[in-house]
Amino acid sequence: MRNSGKKLRVGATSLTTGEYRVFTEQDEPLAAIVYASAAYPVAFEPARIFGEWWIDGGVRTVTPIRACIDAGCTDIDVVMLAPDKTSPSFDPDPTVVDIVLRSLEVQADEIIANDLRGALLWNRLIRCGADTEKRVINFTVVRPQDALPTRLLRFEPRNVELLIRLGHRDATEALR
């Protein structure tokens, strides 16, 4: 990665300090950093880096749009895990785990939508001449056409294969 000429930005949150940090392709140990960034709380163990425990950066920053802009990006793809029009899909007899997971999904979807609305508002202001120091960013939003038919944190092979197929279909459509 370091020698590819590509920029990498990976966000992780320290459980020790609560700090959110954006790591780059120059940071070490890169594999542990990428793992930490994907370590969704409770579902995956945190990664130990620099004597601290690190987890998914989404705990603090769900949509790292600022890190992308700071890295010089002019085109940003935003991947959302819920359709634009939500439909009620909740177990009529939920467990505590069902309630917690659904609450986290709803919160994350709202935060991502708000982050994207804010970024698009900046684009409109820049186009109107409000800030000549900033540049317009092109956004592509990839999101499911329909509510996902299974929980994201179910890692059985059949569910994973289904989600990959649906993700490929929806990403292909969005990028058309």
mmCIF file of C-alpha atoms in Angstrom:
data_model
loop_
_atom_site.group_PDB
_atom_site.id
_atom_site.type_symbol
_atom_site.label_atom_id
_atom_site.label_comp_id
_atom_site.label_asym_id
_atom_site.label_seq_id
_atom_site.Cartn_x
_atom_site.Cartn_y
_atom_site.Cartn_z
ATOM 1 C CA MET A 1 0.000 0.000 0.000
ATOM 2 C CA ARG A 2 2.782 2.360 0.961
ATOM 3 C CA ASN A 3 4.453 2.036 -2.453
ATOM 4 C CA SER A 4 1.264 2.164 -4.545
ATOM 5 C CA GLY A 5 1.055 5.947 -4.691
ATOM 6 C CA LYS A 6 -2.500 5.687 -3.345
ATOM 7 C CA LYS A 7 -3.640 7.471 -0.217
ATOM 8 C CA LEU A 8 -5.292 5.466 2.526
ATOM 9 C CA ARG A 9 -7.270 6.926 5.387
ATOM 10 C CA VAL A 10 -8.504 4.632 8.140
ATOM 11 C CA GLY A 11 -10.354 5.866 11.216
ATOM 12 C CA ALA A 12 -10.236 4.159 14.585
ATOM 13 C CA THR A 13 -11.285 5.077 18.112
ATOM 14 C CA SER A 14 -9.149 4.476 21.192
ATOM 15 C CA LEU A 15 -11.051 2.820 24.008
ATOM 16 C CA THR A 16 -8.334 4.047 26.354
ATOM 17 C CA THR A 17 -8.645 7.782 25.621
ATOM 18 C CA GLY A 18 -11.829 8.043 23.544
ATOM 19 C CA GLU A 19 -9.754 9.752 20.825
ATOM 20 C CA TYR A 20 -10.718 9.349 17.154
ATOM 21 C CA ARG A 21 -7.692 9.164 14.902
ATOM 22 C CA VAL A 22 -7.245 9.048 11.159
ATOM 23 C CA PHE A 23 -4.351 6.780 10.196
ATOM 24 C CA THR A 24 -2.634 6.862 6.799
ATOM 25 C CA GLU A 25 -0.763 4.398 4.603
ATOM 26 C CA GLN A 26 2.418 5.555 6.375
ATOM 27 C CA ASP A 27 1.303 4.433 9.838
ATOM 28 C CA GLU A 28 2.405 1.178 11.443
ATOM 29 C CA PRO A 29 1.315 -1.492 12.161
ATOM 30 C CA LEU A 30 -0.980 -1.084 9.150
ATOM 31 C CA ALA A 31 -2.714 -4.488 9.329
ATOM 32 C CA ALA A 32 -3.607 -3.959 13.002
ATOM 33 C CA ILE A 33 -4.855 -0.440 12.241
ATOM 34 C CA VAL A 34 -7.150 -1.704 9.468
ATOM 35 C CA TYR A 35 -8.407 -4.456 11.793
ATOM 36 C CA ALA A 36 -9.060 -1.899 14.547
ATOM 37 C CA SER A 37 -11.022 0.260 12.114
ATOM 38 C CA ALA A 38 -13.293 -2.687 11.353
ATOM 39 C CA ALA A 39 -13.580 -3.889 14.973
ATOM 40 C CA TYR A 40 -17.270 -3.171 15.558
ATOM 41 C CA PRO A 41 -17.835 -3.057 19.331
ATOM 42 C CA VAL A 42 -18.930 -6.322 20.915
ATOM 43 C CA ALA A 43 -18.924 -8.173 17.560
ATOM 44 C CA PHE A 44 -15.109 -8.062 17.248
ATOM 45 C CA GLU A 45 -12.263 -7.809 19.707
ATOM 46 C CA PRO A 46 -10.429 -4.476 19.810
ATOM 47 C CA ALA A 47 -6.887 -4.267 18.445
ATOM 48 C CA ARG A 48 -3.980 -3.392 20.715
ATOM 49 C CA ILE A 49 -1.873 -0.648 19.129
ATOM 50 C CA PHE A 50 0.596 1.677 20.871
ATOM 51 C CA GLY A 51 -0.378 0.111 24.200
ATOM 52 C CA GLU A 52 -4.031 1.141 23.734
ATOM 53 C CA TRP A 53 -7.147 -0.730 22.684
ATOM 54 C CA TRP A 54 -8.654 0.521 19.378
ATOM 55 C CA ILE A 55 -12.044 -0.151 17.749
ATOM 56 C CA ASP A 56 -14.140 0.968 14.792
ATOM 57 C CA GLY A 57 -13.729 4.686 14.113
ATOM 58 C CA GLY A 58 -17.471 4.857 13.478
ATOM 59 C CA VAL A 59 -17.971 4.986 17.222
ATOM 60 C CA ARG A 60 -16.899 8.646 16.987
ATOM 61 C CA THR A 61 -17.069 9.526 13.281
ATOM 62 C CA VAL A 62 -19.524 7.548 11.175
ATOM 63 C CA THR A 63 -18.850 9.361 7.890
ATOM 64 C CA PRO A 64 -15.224 10.540 7.680
ATOM 65 C CA ILE A 65 -15.927 13.080 4.917
ATOM 66 C CA ARG A 66 -13.574 15.658 6.497
ATOM 67 C CA ALA A 67 -10.638 13.197 6.405
ATOM 68 C CA CYS A 68 -11.306 12.586 2.703
ATOM 69 C CA ILE A 69 -11.423 16.298 1.892
ATOM 70 C CA ASP A 70 -8.278 16.940 3.945
ATOM 71 C CA ALA A 71 -6.533 14.180 1.946
ATOM 72 C CA GLY A 72 -7.320 16.105 -1.247
ATOM 73 C CA CYS A 73 -10.234 14.043 -2.539
ATOM 74 C CA THR A 74 -12.504 15.654 -5.083
ATOM 75 C CA ASP A 75 -14.730 12.598 -5.487
ATOM 76 C CA ILE A 76 -16.154 10.754 -2.481
ATOM 77 C CA ASP A 77 -18.276 7.617 -2.460
ATOM 78 C CA VAL A 78 -20.589 7.356 0.554
ATOM 79 C CA VAL A 79 -21.868 3.854 1.302
ATOM 80 C CA MET A 80 -25.067 3.688 3.326
ATOM 81 C CA LEU A 81 -26.558 0.486 4.702
ATOM 82 C CA ALA A 82 -30.202 1.520 4.611
ATOM 83 C CA PRO A 83 -32.449 2.484 1.699
ATOM 84 C CA ASP A 84 -33.525 6.077 1.180
ATOM 85 C CA LYS A 85 -37.082 5.217 2.117
ATOM 86 C CA THR A 86 -37.121 3.204 5.312
ATOM 87 C CA SER A 87 -39.729 0.568 5.872
ATOM 88 C CA PRO A 88 -40.682 -0.860 9.226
ATOM 89 C CA SER A 89 -38.650 -4.004 9.780
ATOM 90 C CA PHE A 90 -38.382 -4.866 13.402
ATOM 91 C CA ASP A 91 -39.031 -8.077 15.291
ATOM 92 C CA PRO A 92 -42.410 -7.815 17.066
ATOM 93 C CA ASP A 93 -40.894 -9.674 20.034
ATOM 94 C CA PRO A 94 -37.377 -8.156 20.251
ATOM 95 C CA THR A 95 -34.590 -9.191 22.565
ATOM 96 C CA VAL A 96 -32.396 -6.614 24.292
ATOM 97 C CA VAL A 97 -29.711 -7.335 21.670
ATOM 98 C CA ASP A 98 -32.257 -6.698 18.858
ATOM 99 C CA ILE A 99 -33.150 -3.348 20.428
ATOM 100 C CA VAL A 100 -29.519 -2.290 20.846
ATOM 101 C CA LEU A 101 -28.534 -3.316 17.306
ATOM 102 C CA ARG A 102 -31.566 -1.631 15.715
ATOM 103 C CA SER A 103 -30.915 1.534 17.757
ATOM 104 C CA LEU A 104 -27.310 1.636 16.528
ATOM 105 C CA GLU A 105 -28.455 1.140 12.919
ATOM 106 C CA VAL A 106 -30.975 3.987 13.166
ATOM 107 C CA GLN A 107 -28.413 6.298 14.796
ATOM 108 C CA ALA A 108 -25.722 5.551 12.217
ATOM 109 C CA ASP A 109 -28.119 6.064 9.298
ATOM 110 C CA GLU A 110 -29.206 9.438 10.677
ATOM 111 C CA ILE A 111 -25.633 10.587 11.317
ATOM 112 C CA ILE A 112 -24.544 9.598 7.802
ATOM 113 C CA ALA A 113 -27.544 11.367 6.259
ATOM 114 C CA ASN A 114 -26.801 14.526 8.285
ATOM 115 C CA ASP A 115 -23.097 14.450 7.366
ATOM 116 C CA LEU A 116 -23.967 14.129 3.694
ATOM 117 C CA ARG A 117 -26.582 16.923 3.862
ATOM 118 C CA GLY A 118 -23.977 19.196 5.458
ATOM 119 C CA ALA A 119 -21.393 18.414 2.780
ATOM 120 C CA LEU A 120 -23.906 19.005 -0.012
ATOM 121 C CA LEU A 121 -24.885 22.315 1.591
ATOM 122 C CA TRP A 122 -21.203 23.349 1.532
ATOM 123 C CA ASN A 123 -21.113 22.500 -2.173
ATOM 124 C CA ARG A 124 -24.100 24.781 -2.824
ATOM 125 C CA LEU A 125 -22.525 27.615 -0.828
ATOM 126 C CA ILE A 126 -19.218 27.255 -2.692
ATOM 127 C CA ARG A 127 -21.009 27.306 -6.064
ATOM 128 C CA CYS A 128 -22.692 30.552 -4.964
ATOM 129 C CA GLY A 129 -19.294 32.072 -4.183
ATOM 130 C CA ALA A 130 -19.583 31.938 -0.396
ATOM 131 C CA ASP A 131 -16.077 30.482 0.049
ATOM 132 C CA THR A 132 -13.484 30.630 -2.711
ATOM 133 C CA GLU A 133 -10.889 28.782 -0.589
ATOM 134 C CA LYS A 134 -12.847 25.527 -0.677
ATOM 135 C CA ARG A 135 -13.546 23.228 -3.634
ATOM 136 C CA VAL A 136 -16.728 21.483 -4.709
ATOM 137 C CA ILE A 137 -16.700 17.772 -3.889
ATOM 138 C CA ASN A 138 -18.469 15.233 -6.108
ATOM 139 C CA PHE A 139 -20.426 12.697 -4.074
ATOM 140 C CA THR A 140 -21.745 9.325 -5.166
ATOM 141 C CA VAL A 141 -24.100 7.705 -2.702
ATOM 142 C CA VAL A 142 -24.340 3.920 -2.759
ATOM 143 C CA ARG A 143 -27.241 2.520 -0.808
ATOM 144 C CA PRO A 144 -29.545 -0.506 -0.932
ATOM 145 C CA GLN A 145 -32.638 -0.243 -3.069
ATOM 146 C CA ASP A 146 -34.617 -2.100 -0.400
ATOM 147 C CA ALA A 147 -34.249 -2.890 3.293
ATOM 148 C CA LEU A 148 -31.625 -5.566 3.831
ATOM 149 C CA PRO A 149 -33.214 -8.996 4.314
ATOM 150 C CA THR A 150 -30.817 -10.021 7.079
ATOM 151 C CA ARG A 151 -28.832 -8.521 9.960
ATOM 152 C CA LEU A 152 -25.429 -7.146 9.003
ATOM 153 C CA LEU A 153 -23.707 -8.807 11.936
ATOM 154 C CA ARG A 154 -24.832 -12.331 11.007
ATOM 155 C CA PHE A 155 -21.696 -13.860 9.570
ATOM 156 C CA GLU A 156 -23.072 -17.174 8.352
ATOM 157 C CA PRO A 157 -21.764 -17.862 4.817
ATOM 158 C CA ARG A 158 -25.260 -17.770 3.279
ATOM 159 C CA ASN A 159 -25.982 -14.307 4.739
ATOM 160 C CA VAL A 160 -22.565 -12.963 3.746
ATOM 161 C CA GLU A 161 -22.995 -14.212 0.159
ATOM 162 C CA LEU A 162 -26.468 -12.659 -0.042
ATOM 163 C CA LEU A 163 -25.232 -9.281 1.232
ATOM 164 C CA ILE A 164 -22.296 -9.314 -1.207
ATOM 165 C CA ARG A 165 -24.659 -9.986 -4.147
ATOM 166 C CA LEU A 166 -27.071 -7.248 -3.063
ATOM 167 C CA GLY A 167 -24.208 -4.804 -2.447
ATOM 168 C CA HIS A 168 -22.751 -5.491 -5.882
ATOM 169 C CA ARG A 169 -26.147 -4.941 -7.526
ATOM 170 C CA ASP A 170 -26.816 -1.688 -5.697
ATOM 171 C CA ALA A 171 -23.266 -0.339 -6.152
ATOM 172 C CA THR A 172 -23.380 -1.112 -9.877
ATOM 173 C CA GLU A 173 -26.681 0.748 -10.156
ATOM 174 C CA ALA A 174 -25.440 3.764 -8.153
ATOM 175 C CA LEU A 175 -22.207 4.053 -10.129
ATOM 176 C CA ARG A 176 -23.975 3.889 -13.500
#
